[in-house]
Coordinates of C-alpha atoms and ligand atoms in Angstrom, one line a residue:
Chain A
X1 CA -12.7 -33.5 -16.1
X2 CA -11.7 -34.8 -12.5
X3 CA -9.2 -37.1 -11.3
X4 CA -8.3 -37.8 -8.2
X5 CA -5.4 -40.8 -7.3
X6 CA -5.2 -41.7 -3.6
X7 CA -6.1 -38.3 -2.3
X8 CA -5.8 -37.6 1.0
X9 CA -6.7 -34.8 3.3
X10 CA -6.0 -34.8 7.1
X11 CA -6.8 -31.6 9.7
X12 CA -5.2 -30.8 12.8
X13 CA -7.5 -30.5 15.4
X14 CA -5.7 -29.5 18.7
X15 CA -2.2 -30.7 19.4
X16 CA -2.0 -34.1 18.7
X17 CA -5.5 -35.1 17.5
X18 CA -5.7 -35.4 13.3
X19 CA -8.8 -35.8 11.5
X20 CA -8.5 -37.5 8.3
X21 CA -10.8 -35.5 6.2
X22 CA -10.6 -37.6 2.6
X23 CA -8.4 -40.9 2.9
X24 CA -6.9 -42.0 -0.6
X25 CA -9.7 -41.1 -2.4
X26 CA -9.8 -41.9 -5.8
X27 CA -11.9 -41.3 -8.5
X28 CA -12.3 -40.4 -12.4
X29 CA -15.3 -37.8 -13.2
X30 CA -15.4 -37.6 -17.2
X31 CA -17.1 -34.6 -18.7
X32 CA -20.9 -33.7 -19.2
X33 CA -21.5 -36.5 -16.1
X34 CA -23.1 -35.4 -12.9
X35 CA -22.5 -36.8 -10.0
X36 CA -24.1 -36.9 -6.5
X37 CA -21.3 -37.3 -3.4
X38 CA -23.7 -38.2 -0.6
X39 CA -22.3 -39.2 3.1
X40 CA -23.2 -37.9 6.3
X41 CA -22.0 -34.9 7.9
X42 CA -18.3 -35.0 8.5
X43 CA -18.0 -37.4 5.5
X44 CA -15.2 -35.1 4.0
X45 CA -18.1 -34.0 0.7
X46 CA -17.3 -30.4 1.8
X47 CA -13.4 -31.5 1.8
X48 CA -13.9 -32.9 -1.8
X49 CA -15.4 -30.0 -3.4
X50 CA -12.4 -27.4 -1.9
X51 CA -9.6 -29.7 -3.0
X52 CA -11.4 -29.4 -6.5
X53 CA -10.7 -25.9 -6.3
X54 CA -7.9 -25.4 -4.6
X55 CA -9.3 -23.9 -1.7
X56 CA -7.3 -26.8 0.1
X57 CA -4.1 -28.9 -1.5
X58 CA -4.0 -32.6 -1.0
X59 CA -1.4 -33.7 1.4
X60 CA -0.6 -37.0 -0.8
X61 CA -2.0 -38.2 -3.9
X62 CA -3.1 -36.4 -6.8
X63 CA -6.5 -34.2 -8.0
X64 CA -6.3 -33.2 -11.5
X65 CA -9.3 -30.8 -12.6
X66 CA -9.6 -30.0 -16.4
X67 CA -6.0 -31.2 -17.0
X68 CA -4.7 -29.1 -14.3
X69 CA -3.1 -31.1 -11.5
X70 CA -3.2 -28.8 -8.9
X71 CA -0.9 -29.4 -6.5
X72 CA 1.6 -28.1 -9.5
X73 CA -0.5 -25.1 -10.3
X74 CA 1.0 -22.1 -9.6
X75 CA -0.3 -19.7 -7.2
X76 CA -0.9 -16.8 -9.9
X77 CA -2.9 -19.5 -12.2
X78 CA -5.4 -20.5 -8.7
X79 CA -7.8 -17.8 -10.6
X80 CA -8.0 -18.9 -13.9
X81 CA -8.8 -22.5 -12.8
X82 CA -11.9 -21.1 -10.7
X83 CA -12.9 -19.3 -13.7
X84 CA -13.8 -22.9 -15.2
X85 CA -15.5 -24.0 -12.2
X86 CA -19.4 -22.9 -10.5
X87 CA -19.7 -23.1 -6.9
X88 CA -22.9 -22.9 -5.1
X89 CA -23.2 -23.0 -1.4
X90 CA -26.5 -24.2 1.2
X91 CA -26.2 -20.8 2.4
X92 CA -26.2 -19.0 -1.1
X93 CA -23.9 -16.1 -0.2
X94 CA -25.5 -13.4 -2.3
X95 CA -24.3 -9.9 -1.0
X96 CA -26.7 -8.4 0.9
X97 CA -26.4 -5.0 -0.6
X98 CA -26.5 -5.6 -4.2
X99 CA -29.7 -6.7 -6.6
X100 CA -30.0 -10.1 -8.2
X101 CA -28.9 -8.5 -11.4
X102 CA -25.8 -6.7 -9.8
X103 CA -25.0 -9.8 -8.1
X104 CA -24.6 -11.9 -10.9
X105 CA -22.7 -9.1 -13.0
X106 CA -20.8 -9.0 -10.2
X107 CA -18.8 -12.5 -10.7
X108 CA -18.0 -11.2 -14.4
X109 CA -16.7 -7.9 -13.8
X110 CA -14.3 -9.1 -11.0
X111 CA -12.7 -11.1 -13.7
X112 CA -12.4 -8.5 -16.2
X113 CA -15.3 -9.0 -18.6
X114 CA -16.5 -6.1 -20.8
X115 CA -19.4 -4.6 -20.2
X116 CA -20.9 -4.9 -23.2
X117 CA -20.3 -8.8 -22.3
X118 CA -21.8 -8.2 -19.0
X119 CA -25.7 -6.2 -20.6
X120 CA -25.5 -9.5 -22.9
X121 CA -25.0 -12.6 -20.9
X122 CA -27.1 -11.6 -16.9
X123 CA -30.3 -11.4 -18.6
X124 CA -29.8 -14.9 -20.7
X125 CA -28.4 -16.6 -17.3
X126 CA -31.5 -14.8 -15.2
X127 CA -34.0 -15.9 -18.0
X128 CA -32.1 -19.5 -17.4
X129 CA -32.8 -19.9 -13.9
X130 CA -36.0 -18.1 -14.0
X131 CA -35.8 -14.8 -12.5
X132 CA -35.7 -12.6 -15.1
X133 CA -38.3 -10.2 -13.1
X134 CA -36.8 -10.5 -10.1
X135 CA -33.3 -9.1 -11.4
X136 CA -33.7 -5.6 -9.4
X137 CA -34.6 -7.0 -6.4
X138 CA -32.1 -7.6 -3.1
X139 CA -31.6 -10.9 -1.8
X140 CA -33.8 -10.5 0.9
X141 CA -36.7 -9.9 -0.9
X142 CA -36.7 -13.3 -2.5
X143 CA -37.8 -16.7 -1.2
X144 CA -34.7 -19.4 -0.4
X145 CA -35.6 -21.3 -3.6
X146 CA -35.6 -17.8 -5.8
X147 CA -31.9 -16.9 -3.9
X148 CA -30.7 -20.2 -4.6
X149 CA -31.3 -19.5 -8.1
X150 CA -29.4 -16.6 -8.3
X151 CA -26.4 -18.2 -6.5
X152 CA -27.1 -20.5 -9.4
X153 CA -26.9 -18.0 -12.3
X154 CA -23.9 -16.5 -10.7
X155 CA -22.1 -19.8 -10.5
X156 CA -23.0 -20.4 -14.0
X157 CA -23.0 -16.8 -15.6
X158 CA -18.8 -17.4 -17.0
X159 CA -20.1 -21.0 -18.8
X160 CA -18.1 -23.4 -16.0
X161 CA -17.1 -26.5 -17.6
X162 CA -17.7 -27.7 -13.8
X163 CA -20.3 -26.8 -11.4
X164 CA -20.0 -27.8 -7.8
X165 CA -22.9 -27.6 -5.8
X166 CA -22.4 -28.4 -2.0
X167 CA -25.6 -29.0 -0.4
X168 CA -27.8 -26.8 -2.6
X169 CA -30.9 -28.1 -1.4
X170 CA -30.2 -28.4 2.4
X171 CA -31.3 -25.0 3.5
X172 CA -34.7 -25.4 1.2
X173 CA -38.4 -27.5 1.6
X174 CA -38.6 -30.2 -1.1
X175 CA -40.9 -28.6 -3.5
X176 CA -38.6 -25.8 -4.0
X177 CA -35.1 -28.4 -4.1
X178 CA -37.5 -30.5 -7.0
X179 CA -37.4 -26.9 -8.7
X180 CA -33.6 -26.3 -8.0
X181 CA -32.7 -30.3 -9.5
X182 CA -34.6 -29.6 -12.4
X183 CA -32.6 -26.3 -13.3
X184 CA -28.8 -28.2 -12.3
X185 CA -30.6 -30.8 -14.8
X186 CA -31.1 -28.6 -17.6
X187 CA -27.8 -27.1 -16.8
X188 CA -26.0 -30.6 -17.3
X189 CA -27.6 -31.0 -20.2
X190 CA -25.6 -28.1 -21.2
X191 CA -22.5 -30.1 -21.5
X192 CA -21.4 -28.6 -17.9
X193 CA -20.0 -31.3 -15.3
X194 CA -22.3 -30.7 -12.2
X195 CA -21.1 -32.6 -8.8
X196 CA -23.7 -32.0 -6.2
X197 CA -22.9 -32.9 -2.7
X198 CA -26.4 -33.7 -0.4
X199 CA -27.4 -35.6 2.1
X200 CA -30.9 -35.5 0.7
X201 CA -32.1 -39.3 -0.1
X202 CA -35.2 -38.3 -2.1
X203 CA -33.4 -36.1 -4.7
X204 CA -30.7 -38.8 -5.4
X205 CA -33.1 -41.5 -5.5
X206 CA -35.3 -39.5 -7.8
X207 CA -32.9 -38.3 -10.1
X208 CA -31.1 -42.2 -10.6
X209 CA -27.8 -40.5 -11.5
X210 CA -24.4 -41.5 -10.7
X211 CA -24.0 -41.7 -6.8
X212 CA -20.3 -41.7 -4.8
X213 CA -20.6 -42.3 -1.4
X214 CA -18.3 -41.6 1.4
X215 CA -18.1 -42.4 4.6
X216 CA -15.1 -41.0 7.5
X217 CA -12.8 -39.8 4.1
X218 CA -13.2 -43.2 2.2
X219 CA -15.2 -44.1 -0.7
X220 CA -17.6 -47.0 -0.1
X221 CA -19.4 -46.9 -3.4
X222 CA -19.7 -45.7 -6.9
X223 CA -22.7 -46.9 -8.7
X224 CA -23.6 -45.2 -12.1
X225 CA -27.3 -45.2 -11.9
X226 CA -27.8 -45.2 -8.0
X227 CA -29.8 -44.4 -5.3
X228 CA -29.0 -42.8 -1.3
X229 CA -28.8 -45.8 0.5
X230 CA -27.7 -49.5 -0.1
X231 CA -31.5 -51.4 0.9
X232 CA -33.4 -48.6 -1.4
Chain B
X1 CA -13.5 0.1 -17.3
X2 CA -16.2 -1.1 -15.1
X3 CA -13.4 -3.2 -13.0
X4 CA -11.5 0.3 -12.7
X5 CA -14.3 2.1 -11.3
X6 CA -15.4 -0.8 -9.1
X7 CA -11.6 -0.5 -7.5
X8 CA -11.9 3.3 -7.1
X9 CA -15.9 2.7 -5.8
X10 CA -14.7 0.1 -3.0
X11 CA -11.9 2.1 -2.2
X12 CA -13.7 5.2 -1.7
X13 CA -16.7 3.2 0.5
X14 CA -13.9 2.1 2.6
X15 CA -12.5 4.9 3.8
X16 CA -16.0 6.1 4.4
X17 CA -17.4 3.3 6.3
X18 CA -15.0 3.6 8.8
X19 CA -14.9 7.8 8.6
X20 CA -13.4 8.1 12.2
X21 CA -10.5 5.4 11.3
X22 CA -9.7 7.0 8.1
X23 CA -9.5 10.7 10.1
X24 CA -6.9 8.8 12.3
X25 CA -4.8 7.4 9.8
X26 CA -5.0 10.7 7.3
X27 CA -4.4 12.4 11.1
X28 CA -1.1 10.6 11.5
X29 CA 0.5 10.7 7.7
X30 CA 0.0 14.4 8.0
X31 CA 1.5 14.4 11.1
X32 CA 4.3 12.5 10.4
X33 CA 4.9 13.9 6.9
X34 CA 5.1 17.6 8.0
X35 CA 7.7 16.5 10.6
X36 CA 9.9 14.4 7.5
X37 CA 9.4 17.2 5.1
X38 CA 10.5 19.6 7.8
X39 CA 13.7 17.4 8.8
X40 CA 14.4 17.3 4.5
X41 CA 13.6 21.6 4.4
X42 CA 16.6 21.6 7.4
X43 CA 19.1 19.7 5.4
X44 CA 18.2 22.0 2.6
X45 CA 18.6 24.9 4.9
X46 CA 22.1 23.6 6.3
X47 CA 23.2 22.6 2.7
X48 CA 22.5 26.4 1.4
X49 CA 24.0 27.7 4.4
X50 CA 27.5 25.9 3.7
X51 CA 27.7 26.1 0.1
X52 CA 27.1 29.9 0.1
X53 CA 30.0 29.9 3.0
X54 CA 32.0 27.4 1.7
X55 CA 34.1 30.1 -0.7
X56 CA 33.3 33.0 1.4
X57 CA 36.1 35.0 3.3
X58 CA 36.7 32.7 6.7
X59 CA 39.1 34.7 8.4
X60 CA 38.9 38.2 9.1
X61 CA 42.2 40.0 10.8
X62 CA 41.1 43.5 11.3
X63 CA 43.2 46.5 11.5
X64 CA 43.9 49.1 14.1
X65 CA 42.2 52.8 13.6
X66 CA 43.4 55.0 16.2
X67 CA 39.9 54.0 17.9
X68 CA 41.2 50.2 19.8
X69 CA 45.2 50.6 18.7
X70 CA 47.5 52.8 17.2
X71 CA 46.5 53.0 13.4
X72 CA 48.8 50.4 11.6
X73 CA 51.3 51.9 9.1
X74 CA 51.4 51.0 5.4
X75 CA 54.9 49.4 6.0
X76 CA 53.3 47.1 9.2
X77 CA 50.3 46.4 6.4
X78 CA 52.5 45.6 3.4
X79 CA 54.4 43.7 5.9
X80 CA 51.6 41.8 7.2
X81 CA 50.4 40.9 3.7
X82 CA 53.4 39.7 2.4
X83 CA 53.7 37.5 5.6
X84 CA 50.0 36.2 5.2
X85 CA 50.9 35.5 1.5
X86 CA 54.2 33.1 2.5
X87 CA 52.2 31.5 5.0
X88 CA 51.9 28.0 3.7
X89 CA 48.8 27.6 5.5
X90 CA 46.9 30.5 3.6
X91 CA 45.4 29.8 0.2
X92 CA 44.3 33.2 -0.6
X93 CA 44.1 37.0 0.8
X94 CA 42.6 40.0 -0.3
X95 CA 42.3 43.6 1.6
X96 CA 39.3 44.9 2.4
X97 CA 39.7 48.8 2.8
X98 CA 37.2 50.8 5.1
X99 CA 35.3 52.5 2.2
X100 CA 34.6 48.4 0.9
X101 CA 33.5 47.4 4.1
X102 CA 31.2 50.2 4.3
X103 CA 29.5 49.4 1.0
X104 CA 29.5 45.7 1.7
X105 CA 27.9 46.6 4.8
X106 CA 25.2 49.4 3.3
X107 CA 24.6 46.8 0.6
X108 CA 23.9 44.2 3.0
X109 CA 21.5 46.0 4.8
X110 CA 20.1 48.0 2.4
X111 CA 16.5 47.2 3.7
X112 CA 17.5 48.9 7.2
X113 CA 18.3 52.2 6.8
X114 CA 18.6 53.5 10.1
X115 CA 21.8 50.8 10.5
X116 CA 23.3 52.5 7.6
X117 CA 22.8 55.7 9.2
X118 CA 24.4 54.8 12.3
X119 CA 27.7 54.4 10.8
X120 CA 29.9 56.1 8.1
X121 CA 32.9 55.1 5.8
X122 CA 34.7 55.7 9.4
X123 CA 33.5 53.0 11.9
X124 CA 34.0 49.7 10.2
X125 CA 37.8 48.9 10.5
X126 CA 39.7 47.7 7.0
X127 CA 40.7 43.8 7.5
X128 CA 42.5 41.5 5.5
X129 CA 40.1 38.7 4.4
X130 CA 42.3 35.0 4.4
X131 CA 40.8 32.2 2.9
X132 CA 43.1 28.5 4.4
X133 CA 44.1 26.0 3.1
X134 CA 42.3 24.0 5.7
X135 CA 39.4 25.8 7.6
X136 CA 40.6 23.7 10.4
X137 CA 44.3 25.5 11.0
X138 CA 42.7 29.1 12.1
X139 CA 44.7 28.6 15.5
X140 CA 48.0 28.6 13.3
X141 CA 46.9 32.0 11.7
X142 CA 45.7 33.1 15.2
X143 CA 48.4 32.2 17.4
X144 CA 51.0 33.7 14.5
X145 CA 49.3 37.0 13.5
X146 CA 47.3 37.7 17.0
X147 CA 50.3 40.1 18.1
X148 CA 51.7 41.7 15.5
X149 CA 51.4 45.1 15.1
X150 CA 48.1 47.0 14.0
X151 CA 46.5 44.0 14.2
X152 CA 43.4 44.6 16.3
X153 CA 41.1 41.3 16.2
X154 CA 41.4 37.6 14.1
X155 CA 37.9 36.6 14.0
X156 CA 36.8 32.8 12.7
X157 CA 34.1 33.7 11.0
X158 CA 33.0 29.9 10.5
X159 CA 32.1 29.9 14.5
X160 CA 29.3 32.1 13.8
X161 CA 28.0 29.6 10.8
X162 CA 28.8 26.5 12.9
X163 CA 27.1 27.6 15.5
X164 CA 24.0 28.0 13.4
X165 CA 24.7 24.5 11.0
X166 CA 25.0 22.2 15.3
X167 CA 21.6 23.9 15.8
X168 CA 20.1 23.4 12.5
X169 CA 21.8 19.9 12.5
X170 CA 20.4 19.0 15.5
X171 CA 16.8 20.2 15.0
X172 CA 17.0 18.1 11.6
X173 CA 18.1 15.1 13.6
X174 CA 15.4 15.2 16.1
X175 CA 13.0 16.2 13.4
X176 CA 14.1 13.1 11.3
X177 CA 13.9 10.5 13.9
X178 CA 10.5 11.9 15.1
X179 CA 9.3 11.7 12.0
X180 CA 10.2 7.9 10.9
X181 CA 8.9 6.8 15.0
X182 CA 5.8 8.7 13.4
X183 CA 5.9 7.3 9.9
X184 CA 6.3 3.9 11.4
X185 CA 3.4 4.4 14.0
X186 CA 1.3 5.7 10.6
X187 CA 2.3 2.2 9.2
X188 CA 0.9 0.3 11.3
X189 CA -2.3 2.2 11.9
X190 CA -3.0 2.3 8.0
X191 CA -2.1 -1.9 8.6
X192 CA -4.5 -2.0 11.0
X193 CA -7.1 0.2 9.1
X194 CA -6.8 -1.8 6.3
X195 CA -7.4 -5.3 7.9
X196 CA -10.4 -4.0 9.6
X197 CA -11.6 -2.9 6.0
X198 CA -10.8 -6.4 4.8
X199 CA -12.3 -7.8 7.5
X200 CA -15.8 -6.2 7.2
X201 CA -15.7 -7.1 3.8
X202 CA -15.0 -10.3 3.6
X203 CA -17.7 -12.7 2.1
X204 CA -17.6 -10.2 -1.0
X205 CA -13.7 -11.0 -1.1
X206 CA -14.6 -14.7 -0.5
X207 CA -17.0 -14.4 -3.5
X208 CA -14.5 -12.7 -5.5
X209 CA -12.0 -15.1 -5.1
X210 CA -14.2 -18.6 -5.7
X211 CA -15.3 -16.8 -8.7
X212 CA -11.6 -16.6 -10.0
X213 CA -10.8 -12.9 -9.7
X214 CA -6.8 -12.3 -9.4
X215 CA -5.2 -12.0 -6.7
X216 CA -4.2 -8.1 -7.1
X217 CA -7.6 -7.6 -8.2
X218 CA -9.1 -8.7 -4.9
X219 CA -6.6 -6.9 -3.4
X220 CA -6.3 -3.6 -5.0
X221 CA -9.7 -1.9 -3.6
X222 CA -7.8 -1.8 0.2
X223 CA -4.4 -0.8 -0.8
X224 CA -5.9 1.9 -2.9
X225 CA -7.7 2.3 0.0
X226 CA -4.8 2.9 1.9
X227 CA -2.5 5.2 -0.6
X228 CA -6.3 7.6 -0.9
X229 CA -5.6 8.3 3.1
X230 CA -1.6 8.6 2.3
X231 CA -1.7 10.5 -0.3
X232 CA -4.2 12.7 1.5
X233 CA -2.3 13.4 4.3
X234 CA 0.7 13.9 2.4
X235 CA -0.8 16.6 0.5
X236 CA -2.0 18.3 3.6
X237 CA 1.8 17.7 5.5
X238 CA 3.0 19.3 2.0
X239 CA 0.3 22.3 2.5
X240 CA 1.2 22.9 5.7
X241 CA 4.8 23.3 4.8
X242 CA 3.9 25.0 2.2
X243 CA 2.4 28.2 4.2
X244 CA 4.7 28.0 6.8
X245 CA 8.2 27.5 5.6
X246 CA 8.9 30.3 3.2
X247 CA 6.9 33.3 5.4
X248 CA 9.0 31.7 8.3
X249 CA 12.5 32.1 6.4
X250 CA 11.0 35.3 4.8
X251 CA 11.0 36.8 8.8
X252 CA 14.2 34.9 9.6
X253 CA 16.2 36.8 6.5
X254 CA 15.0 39.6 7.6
X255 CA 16.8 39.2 10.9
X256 CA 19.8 36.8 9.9
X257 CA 21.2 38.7 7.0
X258 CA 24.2 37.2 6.5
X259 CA 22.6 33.7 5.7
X260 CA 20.8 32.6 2.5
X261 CA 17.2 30.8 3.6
X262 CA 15.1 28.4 1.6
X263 CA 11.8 29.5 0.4
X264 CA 8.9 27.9 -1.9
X265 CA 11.4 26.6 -4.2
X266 CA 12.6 24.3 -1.8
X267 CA 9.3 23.4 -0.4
X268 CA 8.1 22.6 -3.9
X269 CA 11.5 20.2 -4.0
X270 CA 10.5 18.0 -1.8
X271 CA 7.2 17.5 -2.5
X272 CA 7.8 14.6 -5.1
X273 CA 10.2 12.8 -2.2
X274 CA 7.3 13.6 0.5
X275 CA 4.9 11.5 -1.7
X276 CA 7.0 8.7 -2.3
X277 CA 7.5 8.4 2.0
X278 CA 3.5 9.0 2.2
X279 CA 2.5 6.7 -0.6
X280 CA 4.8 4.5 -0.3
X281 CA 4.4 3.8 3.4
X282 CA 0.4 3.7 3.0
X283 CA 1.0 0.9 0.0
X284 CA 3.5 -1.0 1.8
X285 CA 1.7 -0.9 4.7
X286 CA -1.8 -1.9 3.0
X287 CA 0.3 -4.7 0.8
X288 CA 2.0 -6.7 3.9
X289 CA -1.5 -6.4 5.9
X290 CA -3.0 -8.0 3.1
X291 CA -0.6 -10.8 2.7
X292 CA -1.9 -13.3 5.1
X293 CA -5.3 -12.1 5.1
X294 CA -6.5 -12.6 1.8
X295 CA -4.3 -15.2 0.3
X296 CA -6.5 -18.0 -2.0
Ligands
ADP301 N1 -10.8 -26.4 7.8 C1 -10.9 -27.5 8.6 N2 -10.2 -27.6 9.7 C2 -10.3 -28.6 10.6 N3 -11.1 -29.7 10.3 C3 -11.9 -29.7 9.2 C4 -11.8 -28.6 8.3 N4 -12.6 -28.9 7.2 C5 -13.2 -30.1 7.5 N5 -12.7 -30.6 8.7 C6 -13.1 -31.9 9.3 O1 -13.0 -32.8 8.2 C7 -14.1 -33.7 8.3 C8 -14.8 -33.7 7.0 O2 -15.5 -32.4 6.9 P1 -16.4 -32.0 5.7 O3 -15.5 -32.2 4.4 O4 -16.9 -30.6 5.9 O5 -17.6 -33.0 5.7 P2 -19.0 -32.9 5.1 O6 -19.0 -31.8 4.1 O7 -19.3 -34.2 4.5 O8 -19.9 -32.6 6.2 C9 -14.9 -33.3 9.5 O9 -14.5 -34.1 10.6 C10 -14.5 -31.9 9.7 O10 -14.6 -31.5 11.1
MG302 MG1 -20.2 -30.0 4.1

């Protein structure tokens, strides 16, 4: 599903100064595994999740996503590749101005999908994640934990193969992130890929999954069934 | 369908978010449309003008009447023909007697009767009409015929009609180059207009794109955007033309009588070119401020 070999990504900051973001990263994601990429802040998780979709290119190395490698992928195909990915942000990024339901219907209309497709599939992704009476409401009418879950259903409304969820948790209180695991959970039990980047010890350690973890750009461990830190 | 109306939705809530904007830019394609279409009616004007001259008599040598000069004789006209016709630099002659120049003129004017009754079959001398070789040799036939007998006047009758096409050539020019400054300015404001849109609209772009919309699919709403303003300030350039032009060359026939004038069929011409310049400019425009802004 994800490949990377020796990727590395390095940002200008000022004239001369150059932060290296990722620094020949590499690492093999195969599909239906989730993975958490923990780190502090500035870690380069963030960094990781755009080269995945091409938001950023790699200046060396290689990051292959569903067969794709993408520093070959043409600029026309950049779509069709986020089709097969789910992205979910800390800070949601519902629009303001349009229900849960609209929002949602939203990510498949942009792409072209029928609407008979659409009145199908945004009631069985709502009923997924749980909101299924909350579909004519506006993002500010719902709690963090109830937005999150539509950013959720949006991400997942086109059946990613991948979901990438950067931080999902960190603008929510741990009740309502326990909620939030349990429906990426159910959702990788779908068969989709889920990578979840966090800096939240008690949701890695609770869940026992696969754990990268970087630290200034570098991986400094993979364990399969692991926990946040090292001494846990 | 639903993406269609979504394009024409956005589009449409653009332009009225930012009303005042809009005004400007639909402001400035009018304004700079009406001057292009008027520069194009010109050359249209000129074009007429020439072709209906260009086959007409351009050289008039009229003849004595007793009134100016002795009356010429038939053997000082017979002469003077027969010279005209060996002249190398004449193509083509052809007498004009009184009594034709009086129904020329009567036909001419036939709206204006009280210049018809002014003059009878008398006034209007008789002329010999020369058409040259080269438009350009009238000295030759001047300098050569000016003082033979019974000859009372040689007139160019081109310097009336150039006189008119420098003016009419001129106005275009000015019109023209007015009118692309103008077209240019509109460019840039419809640019501007259109990255301002793009700009307050951005996370739902942002979404769009992460989500995997294409490219031109993201982009379409603005530039649509920008062609609704073009097109709409073309149309009103092209309305403005539209009532002006033809009662304007109506009036100006009715002074200028020698000269054929555009009217509505004209106007209705360059419509088609007029939205090519509007819409095109508005698209271009809305394309290349797009480019950077909202690449993936
Ligand atoms: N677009 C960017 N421009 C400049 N520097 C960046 C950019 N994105 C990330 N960085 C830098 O790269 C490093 C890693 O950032 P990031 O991937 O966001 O880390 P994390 O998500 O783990 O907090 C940081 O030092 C950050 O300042
Ligand atoms: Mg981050």
């Amino acid at each position: 599903m994800i490949r990377l070999v020796d990727a590395t990504k390095a940002f200008r900051r000022g004239r001369d100064v150059e932060v290296v973001a990722l620094d020949a990263v590499s690492l093999e994601v195969t599909k239906g595994e989730f993975v958490f990429v923990v780190g502090p802040s500035g870690s380069g998780k963030s960094t990781f999740m755009r080269l995945l979709t091409r938001e950023q290119v790699a200046d060396s190395g290689e990051v292959w996503v569903s067969g794709k490698n993408l520093k070959k992928l043409r600029r026309w195909k950049v779509p069709l590749l986020r089709r097969e990915i789910g992205y979910v942000f800390q800070d949601f990024k519902l629009l303001p101005n349009k229900t849960v339901r609209e929002n949602v219907s939203f990510a498949l209309e942009v792409i072209g999908r029928g609407r008979k497709e659409i009145r199908a599939r945004v009631p069985e992704v709502l009923e997924l994640v749980g909101l299924t009476d909350k579909a004519e409401s506006l993002p500010h009418e719902l709690s963090g934990g109830q937005q999150q879950r539509v950013s959720i259903a949006r991400a997942f409304v086109n059946n990613p193969r991948l979901l990438l969820c950067d931080e999902p948790t960190g603008n929510l209180d741990p009740a309502t992130s326990v909620g939030i695991m349990k429906l990426l959970d159910r959702i990788n039990r779908t068969g989709t890929t889920v990578v979840m980047a966090t800096h939240d010890q008690q949701i890695v350690d609770s869940m026992r999954r696969r754990v990268v973890e970087l630290e200034d750009g570098r991986v400094v461990r993979d364990q399969v069934r692991g926990v946040y830190g090292y001494g846990a | 369908m639903a993406r269609w109306r979504y394009v024409l939705v956005e589009a449409l809530a653009g332009l009225r978010r930012n009303l005042l904007m809009s005004f400007a830019v639909v402001l400035s394609i009018t304004v700079s449309l009406t001057l292009l279409g008027a520069s194009l009616l010109l050359s249209e004007q000129v074009e007429l003008a020439t072709d209906d001259w260009t086959g007409r008599v351009e050289v008039s040598i009229f003849l004595c009447d007793d009134r100016a000069c002795p009356a010429i004789t038939t053997q000082q006209r017979d002469q003077l023909e027969a010279d005209l016709e060996a002249n190398p630099v004449v193509a083509e002659v052809f007498y004009e007697s009184k009594r034709e120049a009086y129904d020329r003129f009567t036909r001419l004017f036939a709206d204006q009767p009280t210049l018809i009754e002014a003059i009878d079959v008398a006034t209007l001398p008789a002329s010999f009409r020369v058409k040259l070789e080269n438009p350009q040799l009238f000295g030759v036939i001047r300098d050569q015929f000016a003082a033979y007998p019974g000859v009372e006047e040689i007139v160019d009758q081109r310097d009336v009609l150039n006189q008119f096409l420098r003016f009419t050539t001129l106005v275009r020019n000015a019109a023209l180059a007015i009118a692309l400054v103008q077209l240019l300015a509109a460019g840039v404001l419809i640019a501007n207009t259109i990255r301002v849109a793009a700009y307050a609209r951005r996370e739902q772009t942002a979404i769009m794109k992460l989500v995997g919309a294409a490219n031109w699919y993201v982009r379409l709403p603005f530039v649509v955007e920008g062609i609704i303003a073009g097109a709409l300030g073309t149309a009103a350039a092209w309305g403005i033309l539209y009532g002006t032009v033809p009662r304007v060359t109506r009036d100006l026939a009715r002074e200028v009588e020698l000269l054929p004038f555009i009217g509505v069929d004209q106007v209705v011409a360059i419509a088609p070119l007029m939205a090519l310049a509007g819409v095109g400019i508005a698209a271009l425009a809305s394309t290349l401020a797009l480019r950077r802004f909202l690449r993936v």
